[in-house]
Amino acid sequence: MKLSKRGAVFIATGVTGAMALTACGGGSDSGDDEASSGGSGRVVYGESTDWPENLFPLIAAGNATSVANIEAQLFPQVYLVQPDLTLEWNEELLTEEPTSEVSGETQTVTYKLNPDAVWSDGEPITAEDFEFSWNLQRSSDPADGGCASLLSTTGYEQVTAVEGSDDGTVTVTLGSPFADWKALFSGSNNPVFPAHVLDKGDPAANCEAVTTGWPIADGIPSDISGGPWQLKKENINNGQQIVVLTPNEAYWGEKPKLEQLVIQGIGNDPTTAVQGLSSGELNMIYPQPQLDLVDQIADLEPNVVSDVNFGLSFEHVDFNTTDPLLSDVRVRQAFAMALDRQEIVDQTVGQFSSDAQVLDNRIWLNTQPQYEDTAPEQYQQPNAEAAKALLTEAGWAQGSDGIFAKGGQRLSLRIDTTANNPLREQTINVMIPQLKEAGIEASFNANPDIFAGADKPTSLEAGGFQVALFAWVGSPFISGTPPIYLSPQGDAIGQNYARIGTPEIDALFAEWTTLTEDSEIADTGNEIDRLLWEQMGTIPLYQKPTFIAYSSTIEGAEDNPTQAGPLWNASTWSLQQ
């Protein structure tokens, strides 16, 4: 392929054998010259999670950390999550802090848009964009103009109207109070979308577009952006897992200080990350922390800055309750009884952080003030004999090899997880002998399609798994939690990959998101988790630490251990000369 200087890709050997970068944006390859936006220099971020297939954040195929990192500053958000888990209103999108008023059963939220706010094509950001974003997410029922492919409608289904006025005021009316109203139109996975680019004019057509999403090779429709960075299709090399963000020339606020932000898929191999950071081919990494990796990065100081934090992410096990071997809750309970979760912590994250501990709650994490240990006594310590007794009660018989069987079928379970993740492989390797002691056979399976769409039969969304090990990456917004546990409605499972739920849990979630007192929100969340232990669709393992490492030449970098991620403020970064 013939390459041109602008908007082209050149090859640099090193970290991946063929790391591709770009020289778009008008600057030199070295980054010494300034681009037309005023930015200079390049930062290369090594993406260690699975490379995305789709960039649309409202569907399962786009519900990935790598997508959140790419789109951290591409679309407008009314509230921005800070590293200390607080929220700050977006002073570049809005002219004043949003307000919320509750009168009876009606809640009114008001935003004042900055008149200078425009999309990258020059079209103003208006109330029509807010209205479209609401209509896109208000229902998962196609009969109601909704879309079953949506991961969540929480909050938006309570909205009854979105209206704009000539002075840039956007008024959102909710038919019932929504405690998490600041989550509306906030977060990289839930921003304001451009109506003039995406609206097909018909709910069914919009649903079809949502279901298809944005395949990464096609980029974002019309290369549209409403943030300081822009991703152009010509700057995507999907084969080599490269995207290059360049400054959005139409951005009305403070433009990026860099000429390019390169996101390069590197996988989760510690050697690749360390070599890349040491050679300077990578400037930042945010991998799954592992003992060898943390130690090797520490040896690179003072040229490299690193830090371990505990944010709002937790590692857990999901059961596919529609699988014949797992449909009986007693089998799932026996699995949980067999686990020594303290040993799992000790042999994994406890190796590099003395603060790591077992997580006994799915709603609140260990470092949150609302956290309570809600785990019933039978799951506090491993008990293989109790697990065997429960399996026997469920009609299983232990064979001569120690593994239970029923109806001629062995109790043999495949545990899927992300590919090229040594920490998760170690987690499963610790679990396998624990389960075997209770008569449950388990095997490790690296599934490259685990986060793919329903067209991939072994994905979480398609339901082609038995047991899955992965993490939920959270935020201070509680409204992101219900879609994980609410009862599936037909084909609309949201993020409930366990495919289980109860009317009681559903009702408590509905109440939870209307509460306004912090103490009530905390108590109800803990009450919900006690019920989640009873249905045993998931097992929490531990609050997941984050690990960031970056070149000491980057000024302004700071870990944000939430969904906002390490690139949350990349537009403010600069390089020391």
XYZ file of C-alpha atoms in Angstrom:
577
model
C 0.000 0.000 0.000
C 1.306 3.391 -0.900
C 1.425 5.679 2.114
C 1.067 9.404 2.136
C 2.211 11.738 4.859
C -1.215 12.971 5.968
C -3.709 10.476 7.392
C -1.499 7.517 6.576
C 0.051 4.686 8.529
C 3.736 3.953 8.850
C 5.336 0.944 10.457
C 7.663 1.001 13.423
C 9.168 -2.290 14.495
C 9.345 -3.106 18.169
C 6.705 -3.906 20.720
C 4.364 -5.973 18.585
C 6.769 -6.693 15.778
C 4.871 -4.222 13.605
C 3.520 -1.411 15.709
C 1.656 0.922 13.397
C 1.393 4.603 14.180
C 0.162 7.512 12.133
C 1.490 10.892 11.181
C -1.832 12.600 10.666
C -2.743 15.978 12.129
C -0.162 18.027 10.272
C 2.819 17.476 12.578
C 6.108 15.723 11.964
C 6.676 12.086 12.818
C 8.791 13.125 15.783
C 6.108 15.432 17.112
C 8.503 18.402 17.187
C 6.333 20.596 14.970
C 2.983 21.911 16.084
C -0.227 20.781 14.452
C -2.789 23.301 13.309
C -4.671 22.803 16.577
C -1.655 23.952 18.541
C -0.902 20.488 19.920
C 2.500 18.862 19.640
C 3.927 15.458 20.356
C 2.480 11.989 20.515
C 1.573 9.649 23.348
C 1.229 5.941 22.589
C -1.105 4.102 24.956
C -0.854 0.300 25.060
C -4.354 -1.199 25.277
C -4.091 -4.484 27.168
C -7.766 -5.507 27.128
C -9.511 -7.230 24.225
C -9.468 -5.188 21.054
C -13.042 -4.112 20.247
C -15.098 -5.358 17.337
C -17.626 -2.565 17.675
C -17.459 1.054 18.859
C -21.126 1.633 19.734
C -21.259 1.728 23.556
C -24.960 0.947 24.068
C -24.773 -2.696 22.962
C -22.917 -5.769 24.198
C -20.444 -5.761 21.321
C -19.355 -2.235 22.270
C -19.500 -2.739 26.022
C -15.754 -3.096 26.471
C -13.046 -1.278 28.381
C -11.143 -0.709 25.152
C -14.154 1.120 23.686
C -14.513 3.256 26.818
C -10.840 4.198 26.536
C -11.099 5.126 22.857
C -14.249 7.184 23.403
C -13.344 8.715 26.772
C -13.266 12.218 25.260
C -15.108 11.844 21.947
C -18.718 12.600 22.872
C -20.300 15.219 25.165
C -21.028 14.243 28.773
C -22.857 16.486 31.227
C -21.057 15.082 34.283
C -17.442 13.908 34.402
C -16.262 11.260 36.870
C -13.158 12.317 38.792
C -10.388 10.045 40.137
C -11.691 10.479 43.699
C -15.107 9.140 42.523
C -16.782 12.551 42.734
C -18.669 14.167 39.852
C -18.006 17.500 38.203
C -20.368 19.125 35.724
C -18.876 19.750 32.302
C -18.033 23.450 32.245
C -17.198 23.366 28.533
C -20.511 21.808 27.456
C -22.680 23.741 29.939
C -22.704 27.322 31.186
C -23.914 26.489 34.685
C -24.373 23.523 36.971
C -27.463 21.417 36.151
C -30.385 21.561 38.556
C -32.919 18.994 39.706
C -36.300 19.715 41.274
C -38.809 17.186 42.567
C -42.467 18.122 42.856
C -44.736 15.284 43.886
C -43.930 12.396 41.556
C -42.361 14.589 38.883
C -38.670 15.425 38.621
C -37.361 18.187 36.369
C -33.697 18.364 35.369
C -32.424 21.474 33.607
C -29.259 21.962 31.567
C -27.927 25.216 30.100
C -25.962 24.504 26.921
C -22.928 26.508 25.918
C -23.951 28.366 22.722
C -20.464 27.708 21.312
C -20.825 23.919 21.628
C -20.769 22.268 18.193
C -20.159 18.884 16.649
C -17.006 18.338 14.622
C -18.925 19.102 11.402
C -19.951 22.503 12.767
C -23.553 21.623 13.625
C -24.640 23.020 17.031
C -25.151 20.679 19.967
C -28.803 21.241 20.895
C -31.777 19.876 22.795
C -32.535 17.740 19.733
C -29.428 15.711 20.491
C -30.573 15.181 24.079
C -34.050 14.216 22.886
C -32.648 11.764 20.350
C -30.318 10.217 22.943
C -33.306 9.727 25.246
C -35.530 8.200 22.553
C -32.714 5.862 21.584
C -32.530 4.431 25.111
C -35.976 4.794 26.627
C -37.239 1.262 25.922
C -36.031 -2.213 25.055
C -39.479 -3.223 23.738
C -39.730 -2.998 19.931
C -43.517 -2.806 20.257
C -42.998 0.436 22.187
C -40.532 1.856 19.699
C -37.626 0.440 21.689
C -34.750 -1.874 20.904
C -33.969 -5.255 22.464
C -30.247 -4.871 21.734
C -29.823 -2.117 24.323
C -27.825 -3.009 27.403
C -29.831 -0.681 29.599
C -32.734 1.748 29.654
C -32.328 2.629 33.346
C -33.309 6.213 34.025
C -34.295 6.933 30.458
C -37.485 4.876 30.749
C -38.590 7.289 33.485
C -38.157 10.329 31.242
C -41.422 11.601 29.787
C -40.188 14.595 27.795
C -37.045 16.413 26.632
C -37.597 19.977 25.503
C -35.381 22.836 24.377
C -35.730 26.593 24.298
C -34.102 29.328 22.248
C -31.698 30.287 25.038
C -30.071 26.853 25.000
C -31.976 25.451 27.970
C -32.676 21.709 27.888
C -35.485 20.573 30.201
C -35.793 16.869 31.010
C -38.987 15.734 32.740
C -39.189 12.413 34.577
C -42.466 10.808 35.599
C -40.920 9.546 38.836
C -37.868 10.645 40.838
C -34.561 9.190 39.679
C -31.879 9.239 42.369
C -29.111 8.828 39.823
C -30.233 11.678 37.549
C -26.632 12.846 37.125
C -25.983 9.607 35.220
C -28.263 10.745 32.395
C -26.183 11.797 29.370
C -22.991 11.098 31.327
C -20.096 8.676 30.976
C -18.284 7.515 27.847
C -20.765 4.632 27.598
C -23.786 6.910 27.933
C -23.041 10.297 26.339
C -25.027 12.701 24.179
C -25.330 11.392 20.610
C -25.629 13.544 17.434
C -29.203 13.402 16.150
C -28.369 14.913 12.759
C -25.938 12.075 12.026
C -27.570 9.053 13.670
C -31.347 9.588 13.565
C -32.914 7.443 10.836
C -36.324 9.049 11.430
C -38.015 5.806 12.452
C -37.743 3.750 15.688
C -37.401 0.460 13.810
C -34.660 1.827 11.600
C -32.908 3.319 14.601
C -33.092 -0.039 16.370
C -31.572 -1.748 13.365
C -28.730 0.766 13.431
C -28.280 0.240 17.180
C -28.148 -3.533 16.743
C -25.543 -3.244 13.997
C -23.618 -0.665 15.974
C -20.370 0.742 14.670
C -18.072 -2.048 13.459
C -14.618 -0.767 14.251
C -13.273 -1.110 10.721
C -15.998 1.315 9.585
C -15.239 3.812 12.317
C -17.744 6.231 13.821
C -20.490 7.516 11.478
C -19.316 10.618 9.621
C -16.210 10.642 11.858
C -18.390 12.709 14.176
C -17.084 14.024 17.486
C -18.353 16.373 20.151
C -15.293 16.264 22.367
C -11.710 17.468 22.248
C -10.514 14.385 20.339
C -11.723 12.973 17.035
C -11.385 9.496 15.527
C -11.348 9.440 11.745
C -11.874 6.231 9.802
C -8.613 6.784 7.936
C -6.817 6.609 11.287
C -8.041 3.109 12.132
C -5.882 0.092 11.346
C -7.999 -2.713 12.719
C -5.698 -5.452 11.457
C -2.809 -4.084 13.489
C -5.100 -2.950 16.314
C -4.336 0.754 16.027
C -6.474 3.840 16.342
C -5.107 7.365 16.344
C -7.043 10.199 17.919
C -6.336 13.694 16.650
C -7.584 17.053 17.923
C -11.139 17.972 16.959
C -10.517 21.211 15.080
C -14.094 22.368 15.749
C -13.896 21.880 19.499
C -14.932 25.081 21.219
C -13.227 24.419 24.552
C -9.607 23.810 25.429
C -8.081 21.772 22.624
C -5.680 18.880 23.216
C -2.095 19.819 23.954
C -0.897 16.747 22.051
C -0.899 16.275 18.300
C -1.818 12.602 18.513
C -3.093 10.082 21.028
C -2.277 6.634 19.667
C -4.077 3.599 21.094
C -2.248 0.378 20.245
C -3.550 -3.053 21.147
C -0.730 -4.949 22.867
C -2.502 -7.759 24.700
C -1.857 -8.558 28.329
C 1.608 -10.086 28.016
C 3.781 -8.461 30.718
C 6.944 -8.765 28.626
C 5.394 -6.778 25.795
C 4.263 -4.027 28.156
C 7.595 -3.749 29.978
C 9.680 -3.811 26.798
C 7.476 -1.226 25.146
C 7.606 1.133 28.094
C 11.344 0.615 28.551
C 12.137 1.291 24.882
C 9.852 4.305 24.696
C 7.637 2.763 22.000
C 4.862 2.834 24.572
C 4.294 5.850 26.786
C 1.498 4.499 28.987
C 0.073 1.129 29.963
C -2.921 0.155 32.094
C -2.721 -3.630 32.290
C -4.145 -6.217 34.605
C -1.689 -5.942 37.510
C 0.521 -8.981 38.033
C 3.382 -9.455 40.443
C 6.196 -9.767 37.902
C 4.861 -6.857 35.899
C 4.560 -4.539 38.901
C 8.110 -5.401 39.990
C 9.607 -4.966 36.532
C 7.920 -1.592 36.048
C 9.236 -0.442 39.426
C 12.747 -1.128 38.127
C 12.168 1.468 35.373
C 11.858 4.355 37.821
C 12.519 7.315 37.667
C 11.892 7.224 33.903
C 8.507 5.599 34.526
C 5.835 6.537 37.069
C 3.553 3.759 38.342
C 0.732 3.348 40.852
C -1.655 0.653 42.149
C -5.182 1.793 43.096
C -8.475 0.212 44.073
C -11.377 1.608 42.110
C -14.907 0.547 41.255
C -14.137 -2.668 39.430
C -14.563 -6.202 40.693
C -13.679 -9.684 39.494
C -16.447 -12.246 39.594
C -17.783 -15.546 38.292
C -20.956 -15.669 36.198
C -23.024 -18.837 35.772
C -25.124 -19.450 32.677
C -28.243 -20.584 34.514
C -29.814 -21.806 31.264
C -27.090 -24.429 30.901
C -28.491 -27.893 31.796
C -25.735 -28.539 34.331
C -26.234 -25.195 36.063
C -29.985 -24.672 35.970
C -30.337 -26.186 39.458
C -29.376 -23.561 42.040
C -27.935 -26.306 44.251
C -25.186 -26.990 41.704
C -24.285 -23.312 41.640
C -24.343 -23.191 45.430
C -22.056 -26.231 45.636
C -19.630 -24.542 43.255
C -19.579 -21.476 45.512
C -19.147 -23.565 48.682
C -16.128 -25.292 47.166
C -14.236 -22.072 46.489
C -11.588 -20.800 48.844
C -11.840 -17.170 47.812
C -9.165 -16.095 50.286
C -6.704 -18.452 48.613
C -7.728 -17.016 45.234
C -6.919 -13.512 46.495
C -3.646 -14.670 48.096
C -2.475 -16.361 44.898
C -3.460 -13.519 42.565
C -3.893 -9.839 43.483
C -2.634 -10.389 47.021
C 0.785 -11.045 45.514
C 1.305 -7.367 44.729
C -1.017 -5.529 47.123
C -1.460 -6.166 50.817
C -4.729 -4.198 50.601
C -6.407 -6.857 48.439
C -9.217 -8.713 50.175
C -12.162 -10.991 49.473
C -15.261 -9.201 48.213
C -18.539 -10.236 49.842
C -20.890 -7.866 48.034
C -21.791 -7.168 44.390
C -23.442 -3.783 44.881
C -20.836 -2.031 47.022
C -17.091 -2.634 47.000
C -14.732 -2.980 49.960
C -13.487 0.622 49.905
C -16.955 2.182 49.629
C -18.556 3.445 52.849
C -21.816 1.661 51.982
C -20.137 -1.758 51.936
C -21.394 -4.575 54.138
C -20.326 -8.217 54.157
C -23.592 -9.780 53.019
C -22.296 -13.294 52.262
C -24.143 -16.079 54.087
C -22.044 -18.199 56.444
C -21.872 -21.180 54.078
C -19.850 -19.123 51.592
C -17.488 -17.494 54.065
C -15.136 -20.489 54.175
C -14.641 -23.357 51.704
C -16.586 -26.487 52.593
C -16.125 -29.343 50.130
C -18.122 -31.817 52.237
C -21.144 -29.509 52.391
C -20.878 -29.018 48.637
C -20.863 -32.797 48.087
C -23.888 -33.209 50.336
C -25.785 -30.579 48.366
C -24.943 -32.251 45.042
C -26.076 -35.594 46.439
C -29.342 -34.000 47.537
C -29.752 -32.701 43.960
C -29.505 -36.244 42.580
C -25.844 -36.330 41.618
C -23.678 -39.359 42.458
C -19.924 -39.281 42.985
C -18.011 -41.550 40.632
C -14.931 -43.653 41.301
C -12.756 -40.795 40.023
C -14.332 -38.433 42.543
C -16.348 -36.441 39.992
C -20.130 -36.314 40.322
C -22.391 -37.456 37.505
C -26.117 -37.565 36.822
C -28.020 -39.278 34.052
C -24.749 -40.397 32.518
C -23.365 -36.841 32.349
C -20.325 -35.768 34.350
C -20.388 -32.528 36.302
C -17.718 -31.045 34.076
C -17.704 -27.276 33.594
C -15.753 -25.033 31.258
C -14.706 -21.694 32.762
C -14.365 -19.078 30.022
C -12.340 -15.923 30.401
C -10.524 -13.344 28.316
C -7.584 -14.454 26.199
C -3.957 -13.655 27.077
C -4.691 -12.798 30.682
C -2.243 -14.541 33.036
C -3.955 -13.218 36.169
C -7.292 -14.742 35.203
C -5.618 -17.951 34.078
C -4.003 -18.144 37.513
C -7.385 -17.494 39.160
C -8.948 -20.426 37.333
C -5.924 -22.644 37.988
C -6.396 -21.987 41.709
C -10.114 -22.752 41.439
C -9.771 -26.055 39.555
C -8.335 -28.171 42.432
C -10.694 -26.504 44.918
C -13.653 -27.574 42.799
C -12.214 -31.041 42.225
C -12.112 -31.594 45.980
C -15.893 -31.087 45.952
C -16.382 -33.450 43.014
C -16.732 -30.789 40.326
C -14.522 -31.021 37.258
C -13.500 -27.672 35.779
C -11.311 -26.563 32.893
C -9.777 -23.291 31.740
C -10.872 -21.805 28.408
C -9.507 -18.590 26.916
C -12.402 -17.276 24.835
C -11.482 -14.506 22.375
C -15.184 -13.944 21.631
C -16.335 -13.616 25.234
C -17.343 -9.948 24.809
C -18.432 -10.214 21.173
C -21.996 -9.767 19.941
C -24.743 -12.357 19.726
C -23.481 -13.461 16.301
C -20.557 -15.167 18.059
C -22.038 -18.337 19.582
C -19.618 -18.539 22.529
C -20.070 -14.923 23.612
C -21.690 -13.869 26.865
C -24.500 -12.226 24.925
C -25.196 -15.348 22.853
C -25.171 -17.510 25.982
C -22.732 -20.070 24.615
C -20.817 -20.484 27.878
C -21.172 -22.349 31.141
C -19.110 -20.357 33.632
C -17.358 -17.060 32.901
C -14.708 -15.098 34.786
C -14.459 -11.378 34.060
C -14.793 -7.982 35.723
C -17.422 -5.296 35.906
C -15.893 -1.834 35.680
C -18.110 0.589 37.572
C -18.644 4.255 38.238
C -20.211 6.326 41.027
C -23.536 6.049 39.174
C -25.694 3.368 40.790
C -27.926 3.159 37.711
C -25.260 1.123 35.921
C -25.882 -1.796 38.284
C -29.550 -2.860 37.707
C -29.079 -4.043 34.081
C -26.637 -6.681 35.345
C -29.214 -8.332 37.616
C -32.714 -7.390 36.399
C -34.815 -10.290 35.081
C -34.447 -10.742 31.308
C -37.434 -9.604 29.277
C -37.666 -11.979 26.349
C -34.615 -11.479 24.152
C -33.631 -8.351 26.075
C -31.156 -9.572 28.686
C -29.342 -6.267 29.182
C -26.076 -7.214 30.868
C -27.634 -10.072 32.815
C -25.481 -12.781 31.279
C -26.455 -15.186 34.070
C -30.005 -14.938 32.679
C -31.689 -15.066 36.062
C -33.737 -12.761 38.254
C -36.702 -12.506 40.596
C -39.677 -10.134 40.896
C -38.506 -9.221 44.407
C -35.063 -8.167 43.187
C -36.598 -6.275 40.268
C -38.909 -4.385 42.613
C -36.082 -3.455 44.957
C -34.000 -2.137 42.072
C -36.966 -0.047 40.917
C -37.270 1.388 44.424
C -33.495 1.832 44.786
C -33.174 4.188 41.845
C -35.895 6.482 43.188
C -34.391 6.967 46.661
C -32.821 10.275 47.582
C -31.444 9.603 51.087
C -27.894 8.243 51.097
C -28.555 5.922 54.015
C -31.584 4.417 52.264
C -29.616 3.957 49.048
C -26.876 2.146 50.988
C -29.250 -0.085 52.955
C -31.364 -1.027 49.933
C -28.268 -1.891 47.931
C -27.150 -4.265 50.672
C -30.638 -5.767 50.887
C -30.520 -6.450 47.149
C -27.169 -8.183 47.479
C -28.464 -10.519 50.167
C -31.079 -11.685 47.664
C -28.440 -12.055 44.953
C -26.610 -14.542 47.181
C -29.805 -16.605 47.320
C -30.198 -16.905 43.555
C -26.449 -17.491 43.066
C -26.118 -16.250 39.521
C -22.735 -14.707 40.235
C -19.955 -15.043 42.793
C -17.930 -11.937 43.722
C -14.219 -12.627 44.148
C -12.348 -9.404 44.874
C -12.263 -5.681 44.292
C -9.970 -5.358 41.344
C -6.905 -3.153 41.626
C -5.878 -0.909 38.775
C -2.279 -0.434 37.710
C -1.077 2.532 35.703
C 2.450 3.139 34.443
C 3.576 5.947 32.189
C 6.613 7.840 31.012
C 7.703 10.549 33.420
C 7.763 12.939 30.453
C 3.943 12.996 30.391
C 2.555 15.898 32.372
C -1.027 15.732 33.607
C -1.549 11.950 33.574
C -3.552 10.564 36.508
C -5.271 7.256 37.121
C -9.063 7.299 37.195
C -9.976 3.858 38.606
C -13.546 3.944 37.286
C -15.178 3.494 33.884
C -13.638 6.848 32.968
C -10.301 5.055 32.754
C -6.705 6.189 32.284
C -7.408 8.412 29.250
C -10.140 10.395 31.009
C -8.183 13.666 30.813
C -5.809 12.938 27.930
C -6.673 16.220 26.208
C -4.885 18.050 29.041
C -1.653 16.061 28.782
C 1.552 17.593 27.519
C 5.092 16.332 27.047
C 8.117 17.736 28.777
C 10.514 19.210 26.239
